[in-house]
Amino acid sequence: MDEARLVRFVAGPDGSVVPDLARKLPGRGLWVAADRASVEAAAKKGGFSRAAKTKLSAPADLADQVESLLKLRILQGLGLARRAGELISGFDGVSQAILAGKAAWLIDASDGAADGRRKLLQAGRRSGHPPRLLGVFDSQELSLALGLGNVIHLAFLAGRGAKSWTIDVERLSGFRPLLPESWREEP
């Protein structure tokens, strides 16, 4: 399986299983598919101990920990992208980036109005290069991550930064839906 579709874990000094999303912690990596069912099965059935060939204890909420860490990593990635000039905020700027075909992702606040999102998605269909859509975070989470007030619409511009950020988003999709349930009911 491609490494981008896996989550790395390592054995902590106390014999616990520690998620290593950045893949930089020392020690032999224990790789598991990046989805909730695989992480829960590895924790429940002793997969980590077998792979490490030593007794390891995996917390019962390990999959929830991975989900939380992935969400934090994605928000931090948005903050870095903003400072690198790879992120555009505000309806007008996002709309222009989408129409120009420059947006790889449309990140919309989960508590934002459906009308603005619908208009931006229509702009994407007209451009011929519709961006992917992410609606995991609410306006307050996005605002805190970016150091801005009342963030509703963001466009992550296509490029190397978007490609590496996308890996974490795709790993998160194994733990939770990328869109709120209410968005699936919209026309």
mmCIF file of C-alpha atoms in Angstrom:
data_model
loop_
_atom_site.group_PDB
_atom_site.id
_atom_site.type_symbol
_atom_site.label_atom_id
_atom_site.label_comp_id
_atom_site.label_asym_id
_atom_site.label_seq_id
_atom_site.Cartn_x
_atom_site.Cartn_y
_atom_site.Cartn_z
ATOM 1 C CA MET A 1 0.000 0.000 0.000
ATOM 2 C CA ASP A 2 1.216 3.503 -0.764
ATOM 3 C CA GLU A 3 2.798 5.200 2.256
ATOM 4 C CA ALA A 4 0.451 8.179 1.832
ATOM 5 C CA ARG A 5 -2.481 5.888 2.710
ATOM 6 C CA LEU A 6 -0.867 4.665 5.941
ATOM 7 C CA VAL A 7 -0.436 6.023 9.456
ATOM 8 C CA ARG A 8 2.857 5.385 11.245
ATOM 9 C CA PHE A 9 2.960 4.457 14.904
ATOM 10 C CA VAL A 10 5.959 3.890 17.159
ATOM 11 C CA ALA A 11 6.481 2.263 20.542
ATOM 12 C CA GLY A 12 6.730 4.849 23.285
ATOM 13 C CA PRO A 13 9.297 4.509 26.073
ATOM 14 C CA ASP A 14 6.537 3.344 28.431
ATOM 15 C CA GLY A 15 5.372 0.582 26.064
ATOM 16 C CA SER A 16 2.419 2.503 24.688
ATOM 17 C CA VAL A 17 1.536 2.971 21.033
ATOM 18 C CA VAL A 18 2.167 6.543 19.829
ATOM 19 C CA PRO A 19 0.857 7.972 16.523
ATOM 20 C CA ASP A 20 3.627 9.517 14.393
ATOM 21 C CA LEU A 21 1.819 11.521 11.726
ATOM 22 C CA ALA A 22 4.923 13.496 10.764
ATOM 23 C CA ARG A 23 6.844 10.206 10.394
ATOM 24 C CA LYS A 24 9.856 11.570 12.265
ATOM 25 C CA LEU A 25 9.830 9.911 15.692
ATOM 26 C CA PRO A 26 12.708 7.536 16.390
ATOM 27 C CA GLY A 27 12.136 3.821 16.434
ATOM 28 C CA ARG A 28 10.794 1.149 14.186
ATOM 29 C CA GLY A 29 7.602 2.249 12.491
ATOM 30 C CA LEU A 30 4.415 0.244 12.817
ATOM 31 C CA TRP A 31 2.288 1.047 9.769
ATOM 32 C CA VAL A 32 -1.501 0.722 9.642
ATOM 33 C CA ALA A 33 -3.999 1.666 6.934
ATOM 34 C CA ALA A 34 -5.313 5.194 7.486
ATOM 35 C CA ASP A 35 -8.850 4.326 8.434
ATOM 36 C CA ARG A 36 -10.731 3.975 11.703
ATOM 37 C CA ALA A 37 -11.527 0.262 11.317
ATOM 38 C CA SER A 38 -7.890 -0.739 10.699
ATOM 39 C CA VAL A 39 -6.520 1.260 13.632
ATOM 40 C CA GLU A 40 -9.232 -0.056 15.968
ATOM 41 C CA ALA A 41 -8.615 -3.651 14.821
ATOM 42 C CA ALA A 42 -4.831 -3.325 15.293
ATOM 43 C CA ALA A 43 -5.347 -1.925 18.787
ATOM 44 C CA LYS A 44 -7.978 -4.468 19.808
ATOM 45 C CA LYS A 45 -6.385 -7.604 18.377
ATOM 46 C CA GLY A 46 -2.789 -6.957 19.462
ATOM 47 C CA GLY A 47 -1.500 -6.113 15.990
ATOM 48 C CA PHE A 48 0.936 -3.545 17.343
ATOM 49 C CA SER A 49 2.506 -6.035 19.769
ATOM 50 C CA ARG A 50 2.889 -8.642 17.024
ATOM 51 C CA ALA A 51 4.472 -6.159 14.628
ATOM 52 C CA ALA A 52 6.881 -4.806 17.257
ATOM 53 C CA LYS A 53 7.595 -8.283 18.683
ATOM 54 C CA THR A 54 7.205 -6.891 22.192
ATOM 55 C CA LYS A 55 4.332 -6.122 24.549
ATOM 56 C CA LEU A 56 2.695 -2.807 23.656
ATOM 57 C CA SER A 57 -0.465 -1.257 25.012
ATOM 58 C CA ALA A 58 -2.718 0.635 22.651
ATOM 59 C CA PRO A 59 -5.290 2.989 24.199
ATOM 60 C CA ALA A 60 -8.929 2.197 23.465
ATOM 61 C CA ASP A 61 -9.395 5.641 21.890
ATOM 62 C CA LEU A 62 -6.369 5.407 19.579
ATOM 63 C CA ALA A 63 -8.445 6.007 16.423
ATOM 64 C CA ASP A 64 -9.978 9.117 18.011
ATOM 65 C CA GLN A 65 -6.486 10.353 18.910
ATOM 66 C CA VAL A 66 -5.342 9.892 15.318
ATOM 67 C CA GLU A 67 -8.403 11.766 14.025
ATOM 68 C CA SER A 68 -7.776 14.676 16.416
ATOM 69 C CA LEU A 69 -4.092 14.823 15.514
ATOM 70 C CA LEU A 70 -4.895 14.766 11.790
ATOM 71 C CA LYS A 71 -7.387 17.610 12.199
ATOM 72 C CA LEU A 72 -4.800 19.637 14.106
ATOM 73 C CA ARG A 73 -2.154 18.889 11.464
ATOM 74 C CA ILE A 74 -4.517 19.990 8.679
ATOM 75 C CA LEU A 75 -5.336 23.250 10.470
ATOM 76 C CA GLN A 76 -1.628 23.916 11.038
ATOM 77 C CA GLY A 77 -1.054 23.237 7.340
ATOM 78 C CA LEU A 78 -3.640 25.895 6.501
ATOM 79 C CA GLY A 79 -1.819 28.383 8.719
ATOM 80 C CA LEU A 80 1.476 27.629 6.973
ATOM 81 C CA ALA A 81 -0.193 27.912 3.557
ATOM 82 C CA ARG A 82 -1.588 31.324 4.484
ATOM 83 C CA ARG A 83 1.869 32.567 5.444
ATOM 84 C CA ALA A 84 3.296 31.116 2.199
ATOM 85 C CA GLY A 85 0.670 32.918 0.118
ATOM 86 C CA GLU A 86 -0.978 29.679 -1.037
ATOM 87 C CA LEU A 87 -4.337 30.372 0.600
ATOM 88 C CA ILE A 88 -6.997 32.881 -0.409
ATOM 89 C CA SER A 89 -9.839 33.873 1.881
ATOM 90 C CA GLY A 90 -13.103 35.708 1.330
ATOM 91 C CA PHE A 91 -15.869 35.044 -1.148
ATOM 92 C CA ASP A 92 -14.623 37.326 -3.946
ATOM 93 C CA GLY A 93 -10.992 36.187 -3.840
ATOM 94 C CA VAL A 94 -11.982 32.526 -3.632
ATOM 95 C CA SER A 95 -14.426 32.940 -6.501
ATOM 96 C CA GLN A 96 -11.738 34.524 -8.701
ATOM 97 C CA ALA A 97 -9.234 31.763 -7.882
ATOM 98 C CA ILE A 98 -11.807 29.091 -8.723
ATOM 99 C CA LEU A 99 -12.835 30.751 -11.987
ATOM 100 C CA ALA A 100 -9.163 31.038 -12.982
ATOM 101 C CA GLY A 101 -8.731 27.312 -12.316
ATOM 102 C CA LYS A 102 -6.044 27.960 -9.684
ATOM 103 C CA ALA A 103 -7.817 26.436 -6.668
ATOM 104 C CA ALA A 104 -7.041 22.836 -5.734
ATOM 105 C CA TRP A 105 -9.344 22.913 -2.687
ATOM 106 C CA LEU A 106 -12.375 24.884 -1.581
ATOM 107 C CA ILE A 107 -12.403 24.861 2.212
ATOM 108 C CA ASP A 108 -15.747 26.023 3.483
ATOM 109 C CA ALA A 109 -16.786 26.481 7.111
ATOM 110 C CA SER A 110 -19.221 23.773 8.145
ATOM 111 C CA ASP A 111 -21.452 26.436 9.697
ATOM 112 C CA GLY A 112 -21.313 28.720 6.624
ATOM 113 C CA ALA A 113 -24.357 29.528 4.519
ATOM 114 C CA ALA A 114 -25.250 27.037 1.796
ATOM 115 C CA ASP A 115 -25.869 29.809 -0.736
ATOM 116 C CA GLY A 116 -22.253 31.021 -0.835
ATOM 117 C CA ARG A 117 -20.930 27.465 -1.094
ATOM 118 C CA ARG A 118 -23.377 26.696 -3.899
ATOM 119 C CA LYS A 119 -22.244 29.766 -5.866
ATOM 120 C CA LEU A 120 -18.566 28.844 -5.459
ATOM 121 C CA LEU A 121 -19.200 25.265 -6.551
ATOM 122 C CA GLN A 122 -21.074 26.550 -9.622
ATOM 123 C CA ALA A 123 -18.071 28.752 -10.437
ATOM 124 C CA GLY A 124 -15.892 25.640 -10.237
ATOM 125 C CA ARG A 125 -18.111 23.756 -12.672
ATOM 126 C CA ARG A 126 -18.000 26.716 -15.079
ATOM 127 C CA SER A 127 -14.201 26.921 -14.902
ATOM 128 C CA GLY A 128 -13.765 23.316 -15.985
ATOM 129 C CA HIS A 129 -11.397 22.729 -13.026
ATOM 130 C CA PRO A 130 -13.669 22.255 -10.005
ATOM 131 C CA PRO A 131 -11.737 22.229 -6.732
ATOM 132 C CA ARG A 132 -12.151 19.490 -4.150
ATOM 133 C CA LEU A 133 -14.370 20.415 -1.211
ATOM 134 C CA LEU A 134 -13.577 20.203 2.509
ATOM 135 C CA GLY A 135 -16.116 21.063 5.210
ATOM 136 C CA VAL A 136 -14.673 19.520 8.373
ATOM 137 C CA PHE A 137 -14.019 22.741 10.305
ATOM 138 C CA ASP A 138 -16.360 25.448 11.512
ATOM 139 C CA SER A 139 -15.729 29.167 11.147
ATOM 140 C CA GLN A 140 -14.223 29.530 14.607
ATOM 141 C CA GLU A 141 -11.675 26.724 14.023
ATOM 142 C CA LEU A 142 -10.646 28.192 10.658
ATOM 143 C CA SER A 143 -10.415 31.704 12.102
ATOM 144 C CA LEU A 144 -8.174 30.552 14.963
ATOM 145 C CA ALA A 145 -5.916 28.532 12.660
ATOM 146 C CA LEU A 146 -5.399 31.470 10.305
ATOM 147 C CA GLY A 147 -5.373 34.305 12.803
ATOM 148 C CA LEU A 148 -8.216 35.993 10.938
ATOM 149 C CA GLY A 149 -11.754 36.886 11.915
ATOM 150 C CA ASN A 150 -14.874 35.124 10.637
ATOM 151 C CA VAL A 151 -13.347 32.817 8.014
ATOM 152 C CA ILE A 152 -16.006 31.098 5.891
ATOM 153 C CA HIS A 153 -14.517 30.466 2.418
ATOM 154 C CA LEU A 154 -10.911 29.516 1.594
ATOM 155 C CA ALA A 155 -9.195 28.447 -1.591
ATOM 156 C CA PHE A 156 -5.994 26.413 -1.345
ATOM 157 C CA LEU A 157 -4.085 27.177 -4.528
ATOM 158 C CA ALA A 158 -2.770 24.258 -6.577
ATOM 159 C CA GLY A 159 0.912 23.522 -6.110
ATOM 160 C CA ARG A 160 3.380 21.568 -4.035
ATOM 161 C CA GLY A 161 1.912 22.790 -0.737
ATOM 162 C CA ALA A 162 -1.576 21.645 -1.720
ATOM 163 C CA LYS A 163 -0.254 18.230 -2.745
ATOM 164 C CA SER A 164 1.386 17.517 0.600
ATOM 165 C CA TRP A 165 -1.594 18.952 2.528
ATOM 166 C CA THR A 166 -3.926 16.718 0.506
ATOM 167 C CA ILE A 167 -2.172 13.609 1.853
ATOM 168 C CA ASP A 168 -3.262 14.486 5.390
ATOM 169 C CA VAL A 169 -6.794 15.321 4.248
ATOM 170 C CA GLU A 170 -7.085 11.966 2.480
ATOM 171 C CA ARG A 171 -5.826 10.182 5.586
ATOM 172 C CA LEU A 172 -8.448 12.045 7.650
ATOM 173 C CA SER A 173 -11.165 10.805 5.271
ATOM 174 C CA GLY A 174 -10.589 7.302 6.662
ATOM 175 C CA PHE A 175 -11.599 8.512 10.121
ATOM 176 C CA ARG A 176 -14.473 10.878 9.373
ATOM 177 C CA PRO A 177 -16.413 12.259 6.402
ATOM 178 C CA LEU A 178 -14.896 15.348 4.790
ATOM 179 C CA LEU A 179 -18.322 16.940 4.400
ATOM 180 C CA PRO A 180 -21.051 17.443 7.018
ATOM 181 C CA GLU A 181 -24.096 15.213 6.629
ATOM 182 C CA SER A 182 -26.317 18.268 5.988
ATOM 183 C CA TRP A 183 -24.264 19.203 2.896
ATOM 184 C CA ARG A 184 -25.075 15.889 1.227
ATOM 185 C CA GLU A 185 -28.749 16.787 1.271
ATOM 186 C CA GLU A 186 -28.209 20.053 -0.612
ATOM 187 C CA PRO A 187 -29.050 20.135 -4.336
#
